[in-house]
Amino acid sequence: MERRVIGFLVVLLQLVSCVGALSGNASNSGSLYAAFLLSNGIGRTPPMGWNSWNHFHCRIDEWTIKKTADALVSTGLAALGYKYVNIDDCWGEANRDSRGNLVARKSTFPSGIKALADYVHSKGMKLGIYSDAGYRTCSKTMPGSLGHEEQDARTFASWGVDYLKYDNCYHDGSSPQNRFARMSYALRKAGRPILYSICEWGEQNPATWAGTLGNSWRTGGDIQDKWESMTSAADQNDAWGRFAGPGRWNGTVSFLFL
């Protein structure tokens, strides 16, 4: 059962090809933010765990998340550092509630995200969630966080979320640096340390700027669950190694085959 739950989907969320020192040209504000990240204890080492998207896509529910958390513990992977259990796209209802809040999809997450986070935490694990720096998420099935950054950051914190993957679909055409910065500042004020993973797809060399905003950033496009995809991603990350360090990591999503 546990191997069927995990399949090929135990994920090393950040594949770091070179853990280099931060560039000496970092701005003062970037340095201050790095200090803020480290003071919260977030991302001192590359975050590792599991993400639902590559295998399950939108076919995700709270029972799969619970079984995955159980399997990561029972197989010993959690003890090796695979601590994050991350829900990707499609977890929410198509529309916000009357107060403008994101709402977990009742058909697949009937207990709500807070109860799910409590369960994952009881196993000694951390829960991740997904949103988007646009008006809709990439699946188009639920709202993005553009224009609702502070509200959504507070919601995630109140649920006990530990990790936010923030995607780049269906936005207003404005600079990604600006859109991703807005969520960065919102997370600072949310009242809970939340690892911030910037999923800009590597289009504007995020290694050169995302370290002033978040804990990790995606350096390339989608991958596939085969070794050739993983090794090519590692090669790609070699160019960005000097931008990596505690609290801020280059990376992409890669798979460990079980």
Short mmCIF file of C-alpha atoms in Angstrom, two decimals:
data_model
loop_
_atom_site.label_atom_id
_atom_site.label_comp_id
_atom_site.label_asym_id
_atom_site.label_seq_id
_atom_site.Cartn_x
_atom_site.Cartn_y
_atom_site.Cartn_z
CA MET A 1 0.00 0.00 0.00
CA GLU A 2 2.72 2.45 0.99
CA ARG A 3 4.69 1.92 -2.21
CA ARG A 4 1.53 2.37 -4.28
CA VAL A 5 0.86 5.63 -2.46
CA ILE A 6 4.36 6.97 -3.03
CA GLY A 7 5.03 5.32 -6.40
CA PHE A 8 7.54 7.38 -8.27
CA LEU A 9 6.52 10.46 -6.40
CA VAL A 10 8.81 10.92 -3.47
CA VAL A 11 10.14 14.28 -4.42
CA LEU A 12 13.38 16.03 -3.72
CA LEU A 13 11.83 19.48 -3.89
CA GLN A 14 15.04 21.36 -4.39
CA LEU A 15 17.87 19.71 -6.32
CA VAL A 16 20.89 21.86 -5.54
CA SER A 17 23.77 21.25 -7.88
CA CYS A 18 26.11 23.62 -6.11
CA VAL A 19 25.63 25.08 -2.68
CA GLY A 20 27.59 28.28 -3.21
CA ALA A 21 27.98 31.42 -1.21
CA LEU A 22 25.58 34.28 -1.82
CA SER A 23 26.70 36.80 -4.37
CA GLY A 24 28.62 39.67 -2.85
CA ASN A 25 26.49 42.05 -4.91
CA ALA A 26 23.31 41.33 -2.98
CA SER A 27 21.43 44.47 -2.05
CA ASN A 28 21.14 45.59 1.55
CA SER A 29 17.41 44.88 1.50
CA GLY A 30 18.12 41.41 0.17
CA SER A 31 20.63 40.80 2.93
CA LEU A 32 18.13 41.95 5.54
CA TYR A 33 15.49 39.63 4.13
CA ALA A 34 17.94 36.73 4.14
CA ALA A 35 18.56 37.45 7.82
CA PHE A 36 14.79 37.44 8.39
CA LEU A 37 14.44 34.07 6.69
CA LEU A 38 17.23 32.53 8.69
CA SER A 39 15.93 33.95 11.96
CA ASN A 40 12.74 31.99 11.35
CA GLY A 41 14.76 28.85 10.74
CA ILE A 42 13.31 28.33 7.26
CA GLY A 43 15.27 26.58 4.55
CA ARG A 44 18.65 26.37 6.25
CA THR A 45 19.09 23.21 4.19
CA PRO A 46 17.37 22.37 0.87
CA PRO A 47 13.72 21.44 1.57
CA MET A 48 12.86 17.84 0.73
CA GLY A 49 9.61 15.95 0.56
CA TRP A 50 6.74 15.02 -1.74
CA ASN A 51 4.53 16.97 -4.16
CA SER A 52 1.25 15.77 -5.62
CA TRP A 53 1.30 17.26 -9.11
CA ASN A 54 3.40 15.11 -11.43
CA HIS A 55 1.46 11.91 -10.79
CA PHE A 56 -1.92 12.95 -9.42
CA HIS A 57 -2.49 16.30 -11.15
CA CYS A 58 -6.00 17.33 -10.04
CA ARG A 59 -6.87 13.86 -8.74
CA ILE A 60 -5.87 14.75 -5.20
CA ASP A 61 -7.70 14.50 -1.89
CA GLU A 62 -7.05 14.60 1.85
CA TRP A 63 -6.88 10.81 2.18
CA THR A 64 -4.01 10.61 -0.31
CA ILE A 65 -2.16 13.30 1.60
CA LYS A 66 -2.62 11.43 4.89
CA LYS A 67 -1.52 8.11 3.40
CA THR A 68 1.53 9.76 1.90
CA ALA A 69 2.53 11.30 5.23
CA ASP A 70 2.10 7.88 6.87
CA ALA A 71 4.19 6.21 4.17
CA LEU A 72 7.02 8.73 4.38
CA VAL A 73 7.27 7.99 8.09
CA SER A 74 6.94 4.21 7.92
CA THR A 75 9.47 3.81 5.10
CA GLY A 76 12.06 5.86 6.99
CA LEU A 77 12.17 8.63 4.39
CA ALA A 78 10.93 11.23 6.87
CA ALA A 79 13.83 10.40 9.17
CA LEU A 80 16.18 11.06 6.24
CA GLY A 81 14.79 14.59 5.85
CA TYR A 82 11.79 14.19 3.55
CA LYS A 83 9.59 16.32 5.78
CA TYR A 84 7.28 18.21 3.41
CA VAL A 85 3.99 16.79 2.13
CA ASN A 86 2.84 19.31 -0.47
CA ILE A 87 -0.62 19.70 -1.97
CA ASP A 88 -0.36 21.18 -5.45
CA ASP A 89 -3.08 22.70 -7.65
CA CYS A 90 -6.83 21.90 -7.51
CA TRP A 91 -7.28 21.77 -3.74
CA GLY A 92 -9.72 24.71 -3.59
CA GLU A 93 -13.25 25.54 -4.62
CA ALA A 94 -13.73 27.40 -7.90
CA ASN A 95 -14.61 30.64 -6.12
CA ARG A 96 -13.77 32.45 -2.90
CA ASP A 97 -16.34 32.68 -0.12
CA SER A 98 -18.44 35.75 0.63
CA ARG A 99 -15.55 37.29 2.58
CA GLY A 100 -13.06 36.71 -0.20
CA ASN A 101 -11.30 33.77 1.44
CA LEU A 102 -9.96 30.72 -0.34
CA VAL A 103 -11.98 27.61 0.54
CA ALA A 104 -10.89 23.98 0.47
CA ARG A 105 -12.90 21.86 -1.99
CA LYS A 106 -15.57 20.10 0.04
CA SER A 107 -15.69 17.01 -2.17
CA THR A 108 -11.98 16.22 -1.79
CA PHE A 109 -10.90 18.03 1.39
CA PRO A 110 -14.05 17.83 3.53
CA SER A 111 -12.16 18.15 6.81
CA GLY A 112 -10.46 21.34 5.68
CA ILE A 113 -6.80 22.22 5.38
CA LYS A 114 -6.36 23.06 9.07
CA ALA A 115 -7.37 19.56 10.15
CA LEU A 116 -5.12 18.07 7.47
CA ALA A 117 -2.18 20.19 8.65
CA ASP A 118 -2.82 19.03 12.21
CA TYR A 119 -2.69 15.40 11.04
CA VAL A 120 0.53 15.89 9.08
CA HIS A 121 2.12 17.74 12.01
CA SER A 122 1.15 14.89 14.35
CA LYS A 123 3.39 12.67 12.25
CA GLY A 124 6.31 15.04 12.65
CA MET A 125 5.91 16.27 9.06
CA LYS A 126 5.18 19.63 7.44
CA LEU A 127 2.31 20.55 5.11
CA GLY A 128 2.73 22.52 1.90
CA ILE A 129 0.10 24.20 -0.25
CA TYR A 130 -0.14 25.83 -3.67
CA SER A 131 -1.29 29.16 -5.04
CA ASP A 132 -0.53 31.40 -7.99
CA ALA A 133 0.66 34.97 -8.66
CA GLY A 134 -2.24 35.40 -11.07
CA TYR A 135 -6.01 35.55 -11.11
CA ARG A 136 -6.42 31.77 -11.56
CA THR A 137 -4.16 28.84 -10.86
CA CYS A 138 -2.60 26.94 -13.74
CA SER A 139 -5.40 24.36 -13.77
CA LYS A 140 -7.99 27.18 -14.00
CA THR A 141 -10.00 25.31 -11.37
CA MET A 142 -9.51 27.75 -8.48
CA PRO A 143 -8.61 31.38 -7.78
CA GLY A 144 -5.04 32.64 -7.70
CA SER A 145 -3.77 35.06 -5.09
CA LEU A 146 -3.10 38.15 -7.22
CA GLY A 147 -4.74 41.05 -5.39
CA HIS A 148 -5.38 38.86 -2.32
CA GLU A 149 -1.81 38.30 -1.15
CA GLU A 150 -2.16 39.43 2.47
CA GLN A 151 -5.54 37.77 2.92
CA ASP A 152 -4.30 34.47 1.54
CA ALA A 153 -1.04 34.58 3.50
CA ARG A 154 -3.05 35.04 6.71
CA THR A 155 -5.31 32.17 5.69
CA PHE A 156 -2.39 29.83 5.07
CA ALA A 157 -0.82 30.79 8.39
CA SER A 158 -4.09 30.22 10.27
CA TRP A 159 -4.33 26.75 8.74
CA GLY A 160 -0.82 25.82 9.89
CA VAL A 161 0.70 25.65 6.42
CA ASP A 162 4.50 25.34 6.37
CA TYR A 163 5.34 25.74 2.66
CA LEU A 164 3.87 27.73 -0.23
CA LYS A 165 4.54 26.90 -3.86
CA TYR A 166 3.61 30.05 -5.78
CA ASP A 167 3.03 29.61 -9.52
CA ASN A 168 2.98 32.04 -12.46
CA CYS A 169 -0.18 31.46 -14.55
CA TYR A 170 -2.97 33.81 -15.72
CA HIS A 171 -1.51 37.03 -14.36
CA ASP A 172 -1.90 40.65 -15.42
CA GLY A 173 1.31 40.90 -17.43
CA SER A 174 3.17 42.84 -14.74
CA SER A 175 6.73 42.08 -13.70
CA PRO A 176 7.14 38.75 -11.89
CA GLN A 177 9.52 40.46 -9.49
CA ASN A 178 6.67 42.73 -8.41
CA ARG A 179 4.03 40.02 -8.21
CA PHE A 180 6.20 37.57 -6.30
CA ALA A 181 7.41 40.35 -4.00
CA ARG A 182 3.85 41.11 -2.92
CA MET A 183 3.36 37.59 -1.61
CA SER A 184 6.82 37.67 -0.04
CA TYR A 185 5.92 40.73 2.04
CA ALA A 186 2.53 39.25 2.89
CA LEU A 187 4.16 36.08 4.22
CA ARG A 188 6.48 38.16 6.38
CA LYS A 189 3.44 39.59 8.17
CA ALA A 190 1.39 36.40 8.33
CA GLY A 191 2.52 35.40 11.81
CA ARG A 192 3.91 31.98 10.93
CA PRO A 193 7.15 30.90 9.23
CA ILE A 194 6.18 29.61 5.77
CA LEU A 195 8.80 28.45 3.30
CA TYR A 196 8.25 30.44 0.11
CA SER A 197 8.92 28.58 -3.15
CA ILE A 198 8.84 30.86 -6.21
CA CYS A 199 7.68 28.99 -9.33
CA GLU A 200 8.49 31.55 -12.04
CA TRP A 201 9.67 28.74 -14.39
CA GLY A 202 13.15 30.21 -14.79
CA GLU A 203 12.07 32.58 -17.54
CA GLN A 204 13.79 35.70 -16.15
CA ASN A 205 16.76 34.07 -14.42
CA PRO A 206 15.20 34.08 -10.94
CA ALA A 207 18.47 32.98 -9.34
CA THR A 208 19.65 36.56 -9.82
CA TRP A 209 16.72 38.15 -7.93
CA ALA A 210 14.49 35.64 -6.16
CA GLY A 211 16.88 35.19 -3.23
CA THR A 212 15.78 38.59 -1.95
CA LEU A 213 12.16 37.42 -1.89
CA GLY A 214 11.92 33.74 -1.05
CA ASN A 215 13.59 30.55 0.08
CA SER A 216 13.72 28.76 -3.26
CA TRP A 217 13.00 29.32 -6.91
CA ARG A 218 12.43 27.16 -9.91
CA THR A 219 15.18 27.44 -12.51
CA GLY A 220 13.54 25.72 -15.47
CA GLY A 221 10.47 24.23 -17.04
CA ASP A 222 8.45 21.13 -16.27
CA ILE A 223 10.25 17.86 -15.71
CA GLN A 224 9.29 14.25 -16.31
CA ASP A 225 9.59 11.27 -13.99
CA LYS A 226 12.71 9.80 -15.57
CA TRP A 227 16.41 10.06 -14.79
CA GLU A 228 17.26 11.91 -18.01
CA SER A 229 14.99 14.77 -16.95
CA MET A 230 16.52 14.88 -13.48
CA THR A 231 20.13 14.87 -14.65
CA SER A 232 19.50 17.58 -17.23
CA ALA A 233 17.96 19.72 -14.49
CA ALA A 234 21.07 19.18 -12.37
CA ASP A 235 23.28 20.27 -15.25
CA GLN A 236 21.15 23.36 -15.77
CA ASN A 237 21.49 24.33 -12.13
CA ASP A 238 25.29 24.31 -12.28
CA ALA A 239 25.18 27.79 -13.78
CA TRP A 240 23.31 29.18 -10.77
CA GLY A 241 25.21 27.58 -7.91
CA ARG A 242 26.85 30.78 -6.70
CA PHE A 243 23.44 32.26 -5.85
CA ALA A 244 22.51 29.44 -3.47
CA GLY A 245 23.00 29.21 0.27
CA PRO A 246 21.18 28.68 3.57
CA GLY A 247 17.69 30.15 3.35
CA ARG A 248 17.70 30.47 -0.46
CA TRP A 249 18.10 27.67 -2.96
CA ASN A 250 18.23 27.11 -6.70
CA GLY A 251 16.32 24.09 -7.78
CA THR A 252 13.75 22.19 -9.68
CA VAL A 253 11.55 19.25 -8.86
CA SER A 254 13.18 15.86 -9.25
CA PHE A 255 12.16 12.31 -8.47
CA LEU A 256 13.60 9.45 -6.47
CA PHE A 257 12.51 6.13 -7.95
CA LEU A 258 11.33 3.52 -5.47
#
